[in-house]
Amino acid sequence: MWTYLKALEFPVKIKNPDARAAKIIISQYGGPDGELGASLRYLSQRFAMPTPEAVGILNDVGTEELAHLEMVGAIVHQLTRGLSEEQIKSAGLDAYFVDHTAGIYPASAAGDPFNAFAIASKGDPITDLSEDMAAEQKARTTYDNILRLVSDPDVREPIKFLRAREIVHYQRFGEALRIVTDSLDRRNIYAFNPALSCGK
Amino acid sequence: MNDKERLLRDVRIAFFKRTEANLFLDTHPEDREAGRYFRDADREFEAAKDAYERRFGPLCPGGESFRDGKFNWIAAPWPWQGEA
């Protein structure tokens, strides 16, 4: 269950629309390393976690990712407010516009709709937590790439906040992986699926 | 920055402190210093939320959502509109 707080985790107040920036930032909404995939990944994986620490971190990071999804949606929404047809065409946002107008749709920068193949939920805590650490780094790289392409400080500040959160989440997932590994049966030297060996 | 923006900023800061402490405690549940930080941030958040809601309407579904015969929850702005 969730409840809603009527505030963004970090403020988004963009004065100047920018179709080109919107076209790339939408990737962090519904692209391969975006916030939709992040929230679904962690909130799905938590069911198979064997230790309270790992359950907690997946539940709570998954929840924070929903707040990040909202922030990215807010950024794209504000970047596409009041654009002219000419601005849409010259920035190459016309392919998105014809299907979604200025609505928010989960897709990558290249236009591929969100695909659940971009996430995994393997039912093995070692596998899943290793994936999660990579996922945080992939998202961090994507935010770094966005920062290379966008100069407006109104856009960069919330992107920098999101980038910093990936680093904290990576750290916490590393700790969870260590806790799960330490909790394994000592005879299980290859650390194979602890979800299946629970209680045996 | 007007009163509304300042009060919402206080809410956001306290909420963030609590979120960050929460994640740390998930993997360090025995850390008493982090526990105290979490508890202080939680009090700060509740106080900031009450201060905002008394003047500017509901942030969470609750008592402030319906007041004086009016359902205020759906009143703009929503967070993504960039007004506060």
mmCIF file of C-alpha atoms in Angstrom:
data_model
loop_
_atom_site.group_PDB
_atom_site.id
_atom_site.type_symbol
_atom_site.label_atom_id
_atom_site.label_comp_id
_atom_site.label_asym_id
_atom_site.label_seq_id
_atom_site.Cartn_x
_atom_site.Cartn_y
_atom_site.Cartn_z
ATOM 1 C CA MET A 1 0.000 0.000 0.000
ATOM 2 C CA TRP A 2 1.144 3.532 -0.629
ATOM 3 C CA THR A 3 -0.016 6.988 0.282
ATOM 4 C CA TYR A 4 0.621 10.171 -1.668
ATOM 5 C CA LEU A 5 2.584 13.235 -0.561
ATOM 6 C CA LYS A 6 1.645 16.205 -2.697
ATOM 7 C CA ALA A 7 5.234 17.374 -3.271
ATOM 8 C CA LEU A 8 8.151 16.351 -5.481
ATOM 9 C CA GLU A 9 11.163 14.833 -3.736
ATOM 10 C CA PHE A 10 13.269 17.615 -5.284
ATOM 11 C CA PRO A 11 11.710 20.721 -6.887
ATOM 12 C CA VAL A 12 11.272 20.968 -10.665
ATOM 13 C CA LYS A 13 10.657 24.504 -11.936
ATOM 14 C CA ILE A 14 11.626 24.935 -15.569
ATOM 15 C CA LYS A 15 11.128 28.358 -17.123
ATOM 16 C CA ASN A 16 12.043 27.628 -20.756
ATOM 17 C CA PRO A 17 10.553 24.768 -22.787
ATOM 18 C CA ASP A 18 13.099 22.697 -24.704
ATOM 19 C CA ALA A 19 11.849 19.950 -27.034
ATOM 20 C CA ARG A 20 15.341 18.576 -27.622
ATOM 21 C CA ALA A 21 15.977 18.060 -23.894
ATOM 22 C CA ALA A 22 12.522 16.475 -23.473
ATOM 23 C CA LYS A 23 13.274 14.034 -26.274
ATOM 24 C CA ILE A 24 16.303 12.599 -24.451
ATOM 25 C CA ILE A 25 15.115 12.896 -20.838
ATOM 26 C CA ILE A 26 11.978 10.807 -21.550
ATOM 27 C CA SER A 27 14.397 7.848 -21.582
ATOM 28 C CA GLN A 28 14.677 8.082 -17.796
ATOM 29 C CA TYR A 29 10.866 7.769 -17.621
ATOM 30 C CA GLY A 30 10.378 4.652 -19.722
ATOM 31 C CA GLY A 31 13.724 3.734 -21.287
ATOM 32 C CA PRO A 32 15.908 0.695 -20.540
ATOM 33 C CA ASP A 33 17.516 2.202 -17.406
ATOM 34 C CA GLY A 34 14.669 4.529 -16.465
ATOM 35 C CA GLU A 35 12.744 5.059 -13.254
ATOM 36 C CA LEU A 36 9.693 3.001 -14.275
ATOM 37 C CA GLY A 37 11.886 -0.063 -14.720
ATOM 38 C CA ALA A 38 13.755 0.720 -11.502
ATOM 39 C CA SER A 39 10.594 0.881 -9.384
ATOM 40 C CA LEU A 40 9.104 -2.273 -10.957
ATOM 41 C CA ARG A 41 12.389 -4.159 -10.595
ATOM 42 C CA TYR A 42 12.840 -3.546 -6.865
ATOM 43 C CA LEU A 43 9.177 -3.741 -5.899
ATOM 44 C CA SER A 44 8.903 -7.084 -7.723
ATOM 45 C CA GLN A 45 12.168 -8.565 -6.451
ATOM 46 C CA ARG A 46 11.444 -7.824 -2.773
ATOM 47 C CA PHE A 47 9.051 -10.785 -2.473
ATOM 48 C CA ALA A 48 11.916 -13.302 -2.808
ATOM 49 C CA MET A 49 14.368 -11.630 -0.398
ATOM 50 C CA PRO A 50 15.484 -13.769 2.566
ATOM 51 C CA THR A 51 16.707 -11.179 5.122
ATOM 52 C CA PRO A 52 14.864 -8.232 6.684
ATOM 53 C CA GLU A 53 17.583 -5.811 5.549
ATOM 54 C CA ALA A 54 17.241 -6.860 1.887
ATOM 55 C CA VAL A 55 13.436 -6.784 1.992
ATOM 56 C CA GLY A 56 13.537 -3.326 3.560
ATOM 57 C CA ILE A 57 16.003 -1.779 1.133
ATOM 58 C CA LEU A 58 14.177 -3.105 -1.947
ATOM 59 C CA ASN A 59 10.818 -1.951 -0.611
ATOM 60 C CA ASP A 60 12.077 1.513 0.279
ATOM 61 C CA VAL A 61 14.317 2.158 -2.736
ATOM 62 C CA GLY A 62 11.473 0.877 -4.969
ATOM 63 C CA THR A 63 9.204 3.417 -3.307
ATOM 64 C CA GLU A 64 11.724 6.235 -3.795
ATOM 65 C CA GLU A 65 11.981 5.289 -7.493
ATOM 66 C CA LEU A 66 8.265 6.033 -7.863
ATOM 67 C CA ALA A 67 9.023 9.549 -6.617
ATOM 68 C CA HIS A 68 11.828 9.757 -9.201
ATOM 69 C CA LEU A 69 9.462 8.608 -11.951
ATOM 70 C CA GLU A 70 7.225 11.501 -10.970
ATOM 71 C CA MET A 71 10.150 13.947 -11.082
ATOM 72 C CA VAL A 72 11.223 12.830 -14.567
ATOM 73 C CA GLY A 73 7.608 13.094 -15.738
ATOM 74 C CA ALA A 74 7.487 16.616 -14.282
ATOM 75 C CA ILE A 75 10.693 17.585 -16.112
ATOM 76 C CA VAL A 76 9.416 16.350 -19.498
ATOM 77 C CA HIS A 77 5.987 17.900 -18.876
ATOM 78 C CA GLN A 78 7.485 21.304 -18.125
ATOM 79 C CA LEU A 79 9.944 21.081 -21.038
ATOM 80 C CA THR A 80 7.069 20.508 -23.480
ATOM 81 C CA ARG A 81 4.671 23.196 -22.224
ATOM 82 C CA GLY A 82 3.803 25.814 -24.817
ATOM 83 C CA LEU A 83 5.986 24.506 -27.644
ATOM 84 C CA SER A 84 5.182 25.640 -31.185
ATOM 85 C CA GLU A 85 4.813 23.154 -34.054
ATOM 86 C CA GLU A 86 8.003 24.606 -35.495
ATOM 87 C CA GLN A 87 9.971 23.987 -32.283
ATOM 88 C CA ILE A 88 8.619 20.429 -32.118
ATOM 89 C CA LYS A 89 9.646 19.735 -35.732
ATOM 90 C CA SER A 90 13.068 21.330 -35.587
ATOM 91 C CA ALA A 91 13.981 19.433 -32.395
ATOM 92 C CA GLY A 92 12.860 16.108 -33.846
ATOM 93 C CA LEU A 93 10.091 15.656 -31.262
ATOM 94 C CA ASP A 94 7.513 15.287 -34.051
ATOM 95 C CA ALA A 95 7.690 11.477 -34.077
ATOM 96 C CA TYR A 96 6.766 11.440 -30.354
ATOM 97 C CA PHE A 97 4.218 14.247 -30.793
ATOM 98 C CA VAL A 98 2.202 12.447 -33.469
ATOM 99 C CA ASP A 99 1.404 9.565 -31.102
ATOM 100 C CA HIS A 100 1.389 11.244 -27.686
ATOM 101 C CA THR A 101 1.042 15.028 -28.283
ATOM 102 C CA ALA A 102 2.595 16.523 -25.116
ATOM 103 C CA GLY A 103 1.414 13.632 -22.949
ATOM 104 C CA ILE A 104 3.886 11.624 -20.883
ATOM 105 C CA TYR A 105 4.453 8.125 -22.271
ATOM 106 C CA PRO A 106 7.031 5.583 -21.045
ATOM 107 C CA ALA A 107 9.447 5.215 -23.930
ATOM 108 C CA SER A 108 13.167 5.434 -24.579
ATOM 109 C CA ALA A 109 14.873 8.384 -26.270
ATOM 110 C CA ALA A 110 14.963 6.296 -29.452
ATOM 111 C CA GLY A 111 11.166 5.856 -29.275
ATOM 112 C CA ASP A 112 10.959 2.251 -28.085
ATOM 113 C CA PRO A 113 8.038 1.818 -25.687
ATOM 114 C CA PHE A 114 8.827 0.597 -22.156
ATOM 115 C CA ASN A 115 9.829 -3.045 -22.227
ATOM 116 C CA ALA A 116 9.837 -5.258 -19.131
ATOM 117 C CA PHE A 117 12.751 -7.166 -20.679
ATOM 118 C CA ALA A 118 14.870 -4.260 -19.412
ATOM 119 C CA ILE A 119 14.358 -5.552 -15.858
ATOM 120 C CA ALA A 120 14.850 -8.901 -14.181
ATOM 121 C CA SER A 121 13.237 -10.596 -11.207
ATOM 122 C CA LYS A 122 15.027 -13.906 -10.953
ATOM 123 C CA GLY A 123 13.849 -15.111 -7.556
ATOM 124 C CA ASP A 124 17.451 -15.499 -6.406
ATOM 125 C CA PRO A 125 18.620 -12.768 -4.019
ATOM 126 C CA ILE A 126 22.276 -12.945 -5.074
ATOM 127 C CA THR A 127 21.323 -12.660 -8.753
ATOM 128 C CA ASP A 128 18.780 -9.906 -8.136
ATOM 129 C CA LEU A 129 20.949 -7.761 -5.854
ATOM 130 C CA SER A 130 23.834 -8.020 -8.338
ATOM 131 C CA GLU A 131 21.476 -6.843 -11.077
ATOM 132 C CA ASP A 132 20.327 -3.979 -8.855
ATOM 133 C CA MET A 133 23.868 -2.688 -8.349
ATOM 134 C CA ALA A 134 24.408 -2.728 -12.132
ATOM 135 C CA ALA A 135 21.027 -1.064 -12.673
ATOM 136 C CA GLU A 136 21.966 1.844 -10.406
ATOM 137 C CA GLN A 137 25.236 2.315 -12.290
ATOM 138 C CA LYS A 138 23.444 2.207 -15.663
ATOM 139 C CA ALA A 139 20.988 4.844 -14.512
ATOM 140 C CA ARG A 140 23.880 6.951 -13.165
ATOM 141 C CA THR A 141 25.635 6.717 -16.557
ATOM 142 C CA THR A 142 22.433 7.782 -18.325
ATOM 143 C CA TYR A 143 22.096 10.819 -16.051
ATOM 144 C CA ASP A 144 25.757 11.653 -16.727
ATOM 145 C CA ASN A 145 25.012 11.477 -20.463
ATOM 146 C CA ILE A 146 21.998 13.764 -20.038
ATOM 147 C CA LEU A 147 24.204 16.236 -18.132
ATOM 148 C CA ARG A 148 26.613 16.248 -21.088
ATOM 149 C CA LEU A 149 23.775 17.207 -23.434
ATOM 150 C CA VAL A 150 21.726 19.690 -21.384
ATOM 151 C CA SER A 151 22.925 23.133 -20.249
ATOM 152 C CA ASP A 152 19.844 24.769 -18.644
ATOM 153 C CA PRO A 153 20.432 24.872 -14.840
ATOM 154 C CA ASP A 154 16.665 24.526 -14.233
ATOM 155 C CA VAL A 155 16.936 21.083 -15.836
ATOM 156 C CA ARG A 156 20.407 20.145 -14.612
ATOM 157 C CA GLU A 157 19.700 20.639 -10.878
ATOM 158 C CA PRO A 158 16.953 17.977 -10.580
ATOM 159 C CA ILE A 159 18.949 15.666 -12.909
ATOM 160 C CA LYS A 160 21.997 16.080 -10.642
ATOM 161 C CA PHE A 161 19.843 15.194 -7.638
ATOM 162 C CA LEU A 162 18.591 12.032 -9.385
ATOM 163 C CA ARG A 163 22.155 11.091 -10.355
ATOM 164 C CA ALA A 164 23.298 11.404 -6.736
ATOM 165 C CA ARG A 165 20.484 9.124 -5.571
ATOM 166 C CA GLU A 166 21.722 6.347 -7.901
ATOM 167 C CA ILE A 167 25.056 6.413 -6.079
ATOM 168 C CA VAL A 168 23.417 6.120 -2.646
ATOM 169 C CA HIS A 169 21.168 3.268 -3.823
ATOM 170 C CA TYR A 170 24.186 1.448 -5.285
ATOM 171 C CA GLN A 171 25.895 1.679 -1.907
ATOM 172 C CA ARG A 172 22.854 0.351 -0.018
ATOM 173 C CA PHE A 173 22.376 -2.555 -2.465
ATOM 174 C CA GLY A 174 26.058 -3.471 -2.028
ATOM 175 C CA GLU A 175 25.502 -3.633 1.734
ATOM 176 C CA ALA A 176 22.373 -5.762 1.251
ATOM 177 C CA LEU A 177 24.301 -8.155 -1.003
ATOM 178 C CA ARG A 178 27.001 -8.520 1.638
ATOM 179 C CA ILE A 179 24.401 -9.128 4.387
ATOM 180 C CA VAL A 180 22.622 -11.785 2.293
ATOM 181 C CA THR A 181 25.908 -13.461 1.356
ATOM 182 C CA ASP A 182 27.038 -13.485 5.011
ATOM 183 C CA SER A 183 23.731 -15.031 6.077
ATOM 184 C CA LEU A 184 24.030 -18.002 3.727
ATOM 185 C CA ASP A 185 24.622 -21.474 5.046
ATOM 186 C CA ARG A 186 28.417 -21.767 5.293
ATOM 187 C CA ARG A 187 28.304 -25.012 3.333
ATOM 188 C CA ASN A 188 26.743 -23.106 0.413
ATOM 189 C CA ILE A 189 30.142 -21.941 -0.797
ATOM 190 C CA TYR A 190 28.983 -21.158 -4.308
ATOM 191 C CA ALA A 191 26.210 -18.885 -2.975
ATOM 192 C CA PHE A 192 23.567 -20.533 -5.103
ATOM 193 C CA ASN A 193 19.952 -19.625 -4.754
ATOM 194 C CA PRO A 194 19.369 -18.926 -1.047
ATOM 195 C CA ALA A 195 15.656 -18.349 -1.717
ATOM 196 C CA LEU A 196 15.269 -22.086 -2.458
ATOM 197 C CA SER A 197 17.464 -23.270 0.415
ATOM 198 C CA CYS A 198 15.604 -21.252 3.084
ATOM 199 C CA GLY A 199 14.578 -23.369 6.037
ATOM 200 C CA LYS A 200 16.409 -26.477 4.871
ATOM 201 C CA MET B 1 10.692 32.851 -1.867
ATOM 202 C CA ASN B 2 7.198 33.365 -0.412
ATOM 203 C CA ASP B 3 5.758 31.710 2.731
ATOM 204 C CA LYS B 4 4.179 28.886 0.773
ATOM 205 C CA GLU B 5 7.415 28.029 -1.022
ATOM 206 C CA ARG B 6 9.408 28.262 2.215
ATOM 207 C CA LEU B 7 7.032 25.995 4.127
ATOM 208 C CA LEU B 8 7.000 23.446 1.301
ATOM 209 C CA ARG B 9 10.789 23.533 1.167
ATOM 210 C CA ASP B 10 10.858 22.734 4.916
ATOM 211 C CA VAL B 11 8.582 19.738 4.272
ATOM 212 C CA ARG B 12 10.767 18.527 1.429
ATOM 213 C CA ILE B 13 14.009 18.858 3.399
ATOM 214 C CA ALA B 14 12.638 16.989 6.418
ATOM 215 C CA PHE B 15 11.122 14.286 4.215
ATOM 216 C CA PHE B 16 14.430 13.812 2.444
ATOM 217 C CA LYS B 17 16.353 13.550 5.730
ATOM 218 C CA ARG B 18 13.919 10.892 6.893
ATOM 219 C CA THR B 19 14.114 8.998 3.569
ATOM 220 C CA GLU B 20 17.904 8.978 3.582
ATOM 221 C CA ALA B 21 18.079 7.842 7.221
ATOM 222 C CA ASN B 22 15.475 5.166 6.463
ATOM 223 C CA LEU B 23 17.566 3.671 3.649
ATOM 224 C CA PHE B 24 20.689 3.734 5.815
ATOM 225 C CA LEU B 25 18.840 2.013 8.674
ATOM 226 C CA ASP B 26 17.516 -0.683 6.330
ATOM 227 C CA THR B 27 21.054 -2.035 6.050
ATOM 228 C CA HIS B 28 22.340 -0.754 9.458
ATOM 229 C CA PRO B 29 19.373 -1.447 11.762
ATOM 230 C CA GLU B 30 21.564 -1.478 14.890
ATOM 231 C CA ASP B 31 22.998 2.006 14.337
ATOM 232 C CA ARG B 32 21.652 4.039 17.251
ATOM 233 C CA GLU B 33 22.943 7.384 16.012
ATOM 234 C CA ALA B 34 21.161 6.878 12.685
ATOM 235 C CA GLY B 35 18.057 5.839 14.621
ATOM 236 C CA ARG B 36 18.085 9.108 16.566
ATOM 237 C CA TYR B 37 18.616 11.066 13.336
ATOM 238 C CA PHE B 38 15.645 9.259 11.794
ATOM 239 C CA ARG B 39 13.407 10.027 14.776
ATOM 240 C CA ASP B 40 14.379 13.719 14.764
ATOM 241 C CA ALA B 41 13.795 13.970 11.009
ATOM 242 C CA ASP B 42 10.405 12.323 11.408
ATOM 243 C CA ARG B 43 9.362 14.879 14.058
ATOM 244 C CA GLU B 44 10.658 17.686 11.856
ATOM 245 C CA PHE B 45 8.661 16.327 8.903
ATOM 246 C CA GLU B 46 5.408 16.047 10.870
ATOM 247 C CA ALA B 47 5.797 19.587 12.217
ATOM 248 C CA ALA B 48 6.629 21.040 8.792
ATOM 249 C CA LYS B 49 3.728 19.183 7.174
ATOM 250 C CA ASP B 50 1.262 20.479 9.801
ATOM 251 C CA ALA B 51 2.567 24.048 9.422
ATOM 252 C CA TYR B 52 2.083 23.908 5.644
ATOM 253 C CA GLU B 53 -1.313 22.209 5.719
ATOM 254 C CA ARG B 54 -2.796 24.678 8.226
ATOM 255 C CA ARG B 55 -2.231 27.553 5.792
ATOM 256 C CA PHE B 56 -2.125 26.063 2.315
ATOM 257 C CA GLY B 57 -4.177 22.887 2.299
ATOM 258 C CA PRO B 58 -3.560 19.152 2.262
ATOM 259 C CA LEU B 59 -0.255 17.479 1.383
ATOM 260 C CA CYS B 60 -1.507 13.994 2.298
ATOM 261 C CA PRO B 61 -5.029 12.562 2.182
ATOM 262 C CA GLY B 62 -6.423 13.333 5.637
ATOM 263 C CA GLY B 63 -8.199 15.877 7.788
ATOM 264 C CA GLU B 64 -7.175 18.854 5.691
ATOM 265 C CA SER B 65 -8.508 17.256 2.478
ATOM 266 C CA PHE B 66 -12.085 18.113 3.424
ATOM 267 C CA ARG B 67 -12.636 21.311 5.387
ATOM 268 C CA ASP B 68 -15.505 23.794 5.709
ATOM 269 C CA GLY B 69 -17.674 21.727 3.370
ATOM 270 C CA LYS B 70 -15.106 21.744 0.604
ATOM 271 C CA PHE B 71 -12.907 18.973 -0.832
ATOM 272 C CA ASN B 72 -9.567 20.745 -1.096
ATOM 273 C CA TRP B 73 -7.477 17.764 -2.168
ATOM 274 C CA ILE B 74 -8.066 18.296 -5.877
ATOM 275 C CA ALA B 75 -7.228 22.009 -5.764
ATOM 276 C CA ALA B 76 -4.210 22.952 -7.876
ATOM 277 C CA PRO B 77 -1.301 23.111 -7.931
ATOM 278 C CA TRP B 78 -0.168 19.516 -8.268
ATOM 279 C CA PRO B 79 3.561 19.022 -7.673
ATOM 280 C CA TRP B 80 4.549 18.573 -11.328
ATOM 281 C CA GLN B 81 3.063 21.904 -12.357
ATOM 282 C CA GLY B 82 6.141 23.753 -11.146
ATOM 283 C CA GLU B 83 4.361 26.370 -9.067
ATOM 284 C CA ALA B 84 5.615 25.642 -5.565
#
